[in-house]
GROMACS .gro file of N, CA and C in nm:
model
  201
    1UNK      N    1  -2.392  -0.517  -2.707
    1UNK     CA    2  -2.415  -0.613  -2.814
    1UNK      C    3  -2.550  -0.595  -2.880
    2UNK      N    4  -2.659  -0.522  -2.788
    2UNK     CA    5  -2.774  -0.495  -2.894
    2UNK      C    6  -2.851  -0.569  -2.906
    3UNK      N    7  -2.930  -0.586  -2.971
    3UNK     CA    8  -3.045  -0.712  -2.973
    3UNK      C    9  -2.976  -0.875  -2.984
    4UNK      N   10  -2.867  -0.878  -3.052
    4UNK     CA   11  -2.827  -1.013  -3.027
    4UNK      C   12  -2.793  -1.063  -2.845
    5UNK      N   13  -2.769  -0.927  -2.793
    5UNK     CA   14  -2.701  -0.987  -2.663
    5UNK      C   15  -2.891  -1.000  -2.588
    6UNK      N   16  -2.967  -0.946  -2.629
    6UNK     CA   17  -3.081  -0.942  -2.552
    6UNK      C   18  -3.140  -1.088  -2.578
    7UNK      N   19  -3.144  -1.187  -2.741
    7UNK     CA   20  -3.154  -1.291  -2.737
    7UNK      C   21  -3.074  -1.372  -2.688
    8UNK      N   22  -2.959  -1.391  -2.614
    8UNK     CA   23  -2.872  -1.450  -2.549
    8UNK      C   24  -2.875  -1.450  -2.393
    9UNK      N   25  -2.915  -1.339  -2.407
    9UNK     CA   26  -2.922  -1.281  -2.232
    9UNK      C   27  -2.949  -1.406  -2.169
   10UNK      N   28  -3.069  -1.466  -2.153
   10UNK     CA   29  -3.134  -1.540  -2.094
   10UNK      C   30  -3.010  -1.666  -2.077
   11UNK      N   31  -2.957  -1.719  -2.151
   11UNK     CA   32  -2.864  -1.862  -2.162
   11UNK      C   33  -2.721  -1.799  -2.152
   12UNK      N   34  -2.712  -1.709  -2.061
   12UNK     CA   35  -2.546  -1.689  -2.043
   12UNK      C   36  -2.547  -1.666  -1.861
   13UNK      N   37  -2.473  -1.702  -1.834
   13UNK     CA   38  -2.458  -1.762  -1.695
   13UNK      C   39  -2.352  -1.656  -1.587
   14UNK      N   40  -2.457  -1.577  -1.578
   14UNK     CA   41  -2.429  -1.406  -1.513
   14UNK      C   42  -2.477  -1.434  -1.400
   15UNK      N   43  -2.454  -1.329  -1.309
   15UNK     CA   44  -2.563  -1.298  -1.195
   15UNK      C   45  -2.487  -1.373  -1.042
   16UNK      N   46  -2.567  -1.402  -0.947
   16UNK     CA   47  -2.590  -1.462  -0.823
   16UNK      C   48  -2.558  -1.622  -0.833
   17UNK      N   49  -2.472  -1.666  -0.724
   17UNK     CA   50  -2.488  -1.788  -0.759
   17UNK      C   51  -2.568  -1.857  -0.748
   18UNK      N   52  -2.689  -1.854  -0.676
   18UNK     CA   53  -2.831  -1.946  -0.714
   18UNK      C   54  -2.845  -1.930  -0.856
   19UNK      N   55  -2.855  -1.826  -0.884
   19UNK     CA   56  -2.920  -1.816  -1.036
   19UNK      C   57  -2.794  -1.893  -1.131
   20UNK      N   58  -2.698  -1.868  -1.149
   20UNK     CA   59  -2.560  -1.976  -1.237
   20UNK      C   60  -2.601  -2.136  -1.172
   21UNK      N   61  -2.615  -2.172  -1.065
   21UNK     CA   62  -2.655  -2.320  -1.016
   21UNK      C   63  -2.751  -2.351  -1.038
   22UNK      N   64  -2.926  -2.262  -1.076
   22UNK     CA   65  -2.988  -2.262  -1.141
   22UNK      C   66  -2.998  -2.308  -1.314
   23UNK      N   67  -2.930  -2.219  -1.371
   23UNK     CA   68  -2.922  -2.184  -1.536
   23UNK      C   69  -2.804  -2.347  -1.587
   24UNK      N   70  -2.730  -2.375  -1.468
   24UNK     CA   71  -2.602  -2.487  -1.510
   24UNK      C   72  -2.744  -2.618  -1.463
   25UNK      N   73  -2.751  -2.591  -1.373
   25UNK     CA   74  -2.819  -2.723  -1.341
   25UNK      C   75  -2.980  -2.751  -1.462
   26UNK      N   76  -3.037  -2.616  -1.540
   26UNK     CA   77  -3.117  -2.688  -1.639
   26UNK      C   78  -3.058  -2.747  -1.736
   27UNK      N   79  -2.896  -2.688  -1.797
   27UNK     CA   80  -2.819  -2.748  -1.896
   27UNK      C   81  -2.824  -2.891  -1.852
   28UNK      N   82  -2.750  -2.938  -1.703
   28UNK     CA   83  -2.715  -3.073  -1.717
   28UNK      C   84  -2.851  -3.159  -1.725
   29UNK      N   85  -2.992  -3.106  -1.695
   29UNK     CA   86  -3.096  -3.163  -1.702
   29UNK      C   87  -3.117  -3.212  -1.815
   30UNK      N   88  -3.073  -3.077  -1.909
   30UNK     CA   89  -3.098  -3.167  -2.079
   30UNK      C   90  -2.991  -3.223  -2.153
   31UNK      N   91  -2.879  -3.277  -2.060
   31UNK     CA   92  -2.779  -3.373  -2.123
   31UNK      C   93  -2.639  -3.336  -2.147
   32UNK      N   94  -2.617  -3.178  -2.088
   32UNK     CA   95  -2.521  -3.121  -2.103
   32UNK      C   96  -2.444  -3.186  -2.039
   33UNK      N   97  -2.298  -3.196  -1.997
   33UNK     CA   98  -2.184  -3.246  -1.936
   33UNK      C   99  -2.066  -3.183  -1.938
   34UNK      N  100  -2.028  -3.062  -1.981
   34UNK     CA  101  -1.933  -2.944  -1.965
   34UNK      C  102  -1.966  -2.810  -1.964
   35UNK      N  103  -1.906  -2.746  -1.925
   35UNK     CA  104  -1.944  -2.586  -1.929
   35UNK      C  105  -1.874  -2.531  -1.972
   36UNK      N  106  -1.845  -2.451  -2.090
   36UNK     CA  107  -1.746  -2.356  -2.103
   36UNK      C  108  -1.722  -2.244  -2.069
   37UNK      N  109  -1.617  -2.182  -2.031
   37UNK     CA  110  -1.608  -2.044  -1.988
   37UNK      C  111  -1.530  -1.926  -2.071
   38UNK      N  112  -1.601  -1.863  -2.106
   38UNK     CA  113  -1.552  -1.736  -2.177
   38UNK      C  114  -1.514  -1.645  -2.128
   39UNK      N  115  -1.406  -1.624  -2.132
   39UNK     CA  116  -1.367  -1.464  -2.016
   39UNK      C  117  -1.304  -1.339  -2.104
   40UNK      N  118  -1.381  -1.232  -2.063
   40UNK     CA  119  -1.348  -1.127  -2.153
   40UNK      C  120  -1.246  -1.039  -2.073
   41UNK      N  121  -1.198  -0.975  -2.177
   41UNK     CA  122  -1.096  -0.850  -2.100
   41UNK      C  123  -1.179  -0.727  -2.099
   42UNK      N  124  -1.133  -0.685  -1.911
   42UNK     CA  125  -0.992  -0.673  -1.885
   42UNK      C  126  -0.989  -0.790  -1.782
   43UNK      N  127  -0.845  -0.903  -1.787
   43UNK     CA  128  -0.800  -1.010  -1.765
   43UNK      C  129  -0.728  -0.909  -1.587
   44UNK      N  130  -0.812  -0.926  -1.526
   44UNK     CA  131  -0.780  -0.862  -1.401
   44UNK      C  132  -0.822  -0.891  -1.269
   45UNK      N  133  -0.791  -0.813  -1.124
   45UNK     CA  134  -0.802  -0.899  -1.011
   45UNK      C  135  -0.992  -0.947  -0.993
   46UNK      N  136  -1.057  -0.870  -1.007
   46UNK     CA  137  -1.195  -0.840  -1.067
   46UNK      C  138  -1.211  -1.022  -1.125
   47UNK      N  139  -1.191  -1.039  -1.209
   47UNK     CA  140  -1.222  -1.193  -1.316
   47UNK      C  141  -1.116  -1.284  -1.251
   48UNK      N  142  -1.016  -1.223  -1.134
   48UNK     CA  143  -0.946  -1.363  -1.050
   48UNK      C  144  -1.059  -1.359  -0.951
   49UNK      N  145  -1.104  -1.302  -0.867
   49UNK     CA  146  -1.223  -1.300  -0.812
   49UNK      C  147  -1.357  -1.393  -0.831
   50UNK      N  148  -1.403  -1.353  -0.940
   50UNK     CA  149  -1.496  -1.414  -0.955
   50UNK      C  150  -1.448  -1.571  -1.024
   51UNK      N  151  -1.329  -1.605  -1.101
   51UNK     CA  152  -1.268  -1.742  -1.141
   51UNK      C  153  -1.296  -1.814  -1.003
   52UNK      N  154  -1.226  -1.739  -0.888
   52UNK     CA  155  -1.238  -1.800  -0.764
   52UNK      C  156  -1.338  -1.851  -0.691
   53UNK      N  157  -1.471  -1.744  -0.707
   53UNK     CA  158  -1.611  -1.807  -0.639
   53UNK      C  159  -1.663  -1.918  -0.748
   54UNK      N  160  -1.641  -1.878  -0.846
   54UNK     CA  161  -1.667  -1.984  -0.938
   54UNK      C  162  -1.648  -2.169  -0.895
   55UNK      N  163  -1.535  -2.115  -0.873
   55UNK     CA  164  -1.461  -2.257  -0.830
   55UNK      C  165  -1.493  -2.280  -0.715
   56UNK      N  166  -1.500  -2.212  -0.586
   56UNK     CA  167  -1.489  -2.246  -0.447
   56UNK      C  168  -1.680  -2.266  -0.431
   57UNK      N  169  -1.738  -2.204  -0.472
   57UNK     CA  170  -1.912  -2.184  -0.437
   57UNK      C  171  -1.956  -2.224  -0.562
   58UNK      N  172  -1.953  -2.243  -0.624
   58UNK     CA  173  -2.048  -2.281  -0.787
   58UNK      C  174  -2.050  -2.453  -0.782
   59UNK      N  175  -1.912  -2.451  -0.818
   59UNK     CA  176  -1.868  -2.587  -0.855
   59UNK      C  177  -1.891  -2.729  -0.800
   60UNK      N  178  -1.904  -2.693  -0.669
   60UNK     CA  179  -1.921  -2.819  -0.575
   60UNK      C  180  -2.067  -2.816  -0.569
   61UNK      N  181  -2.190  -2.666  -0.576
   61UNK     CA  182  -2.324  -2.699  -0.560
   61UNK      C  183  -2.329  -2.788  -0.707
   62UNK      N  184  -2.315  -2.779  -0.850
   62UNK     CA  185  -2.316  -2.831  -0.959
   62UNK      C  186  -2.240  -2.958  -0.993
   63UNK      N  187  -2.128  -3.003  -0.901
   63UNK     CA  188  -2.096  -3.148  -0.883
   63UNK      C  189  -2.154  -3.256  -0.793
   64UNK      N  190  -2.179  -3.141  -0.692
   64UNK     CA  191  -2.205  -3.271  -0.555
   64UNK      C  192  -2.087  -3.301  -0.485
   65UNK      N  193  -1.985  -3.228  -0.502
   65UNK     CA  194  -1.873  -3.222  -0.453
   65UNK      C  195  -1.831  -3.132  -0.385
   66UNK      N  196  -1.731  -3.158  -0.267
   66UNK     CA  197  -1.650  -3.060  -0.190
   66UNK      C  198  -1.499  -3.046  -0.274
   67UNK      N  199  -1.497  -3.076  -0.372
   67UNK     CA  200  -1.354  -3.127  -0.426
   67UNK      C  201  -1.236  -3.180  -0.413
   0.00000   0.00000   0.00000
């Protein structure tokens, strides 16, 4: 993406999950209340994978919930 993806870099929610429970938890600091998720192709076991930690390890540190 080039220099646009390098100004973005910083506010897109990549990486380790400290760092996504990090980057989500300054959003809800400044008033945020949803997250959206963008998923690019290829739509594969790879992005069911990570949908999954998403949900099972992300979600509950960023709710306060076990679900």
């Amino acid at each position: 993406f080039g220099p646009r993806w390098e100004a973005l870099r910083p506010a897109v929610c990549t990486g380790s999950n400290d760092r996504i429970v990090e980057l989500i938890g300054r959003y809800r600091d400044a008033g945020i209340d949803r997250v959206l998720l963008s998923l690019r192709p290829p739509i594969d076991d790879a992005l069911a994978d990570d949908l999954d930690r998403f949900a099972e390890e992300i979600v509950p540190q960023i709710t306060g919930s076990d679900r």
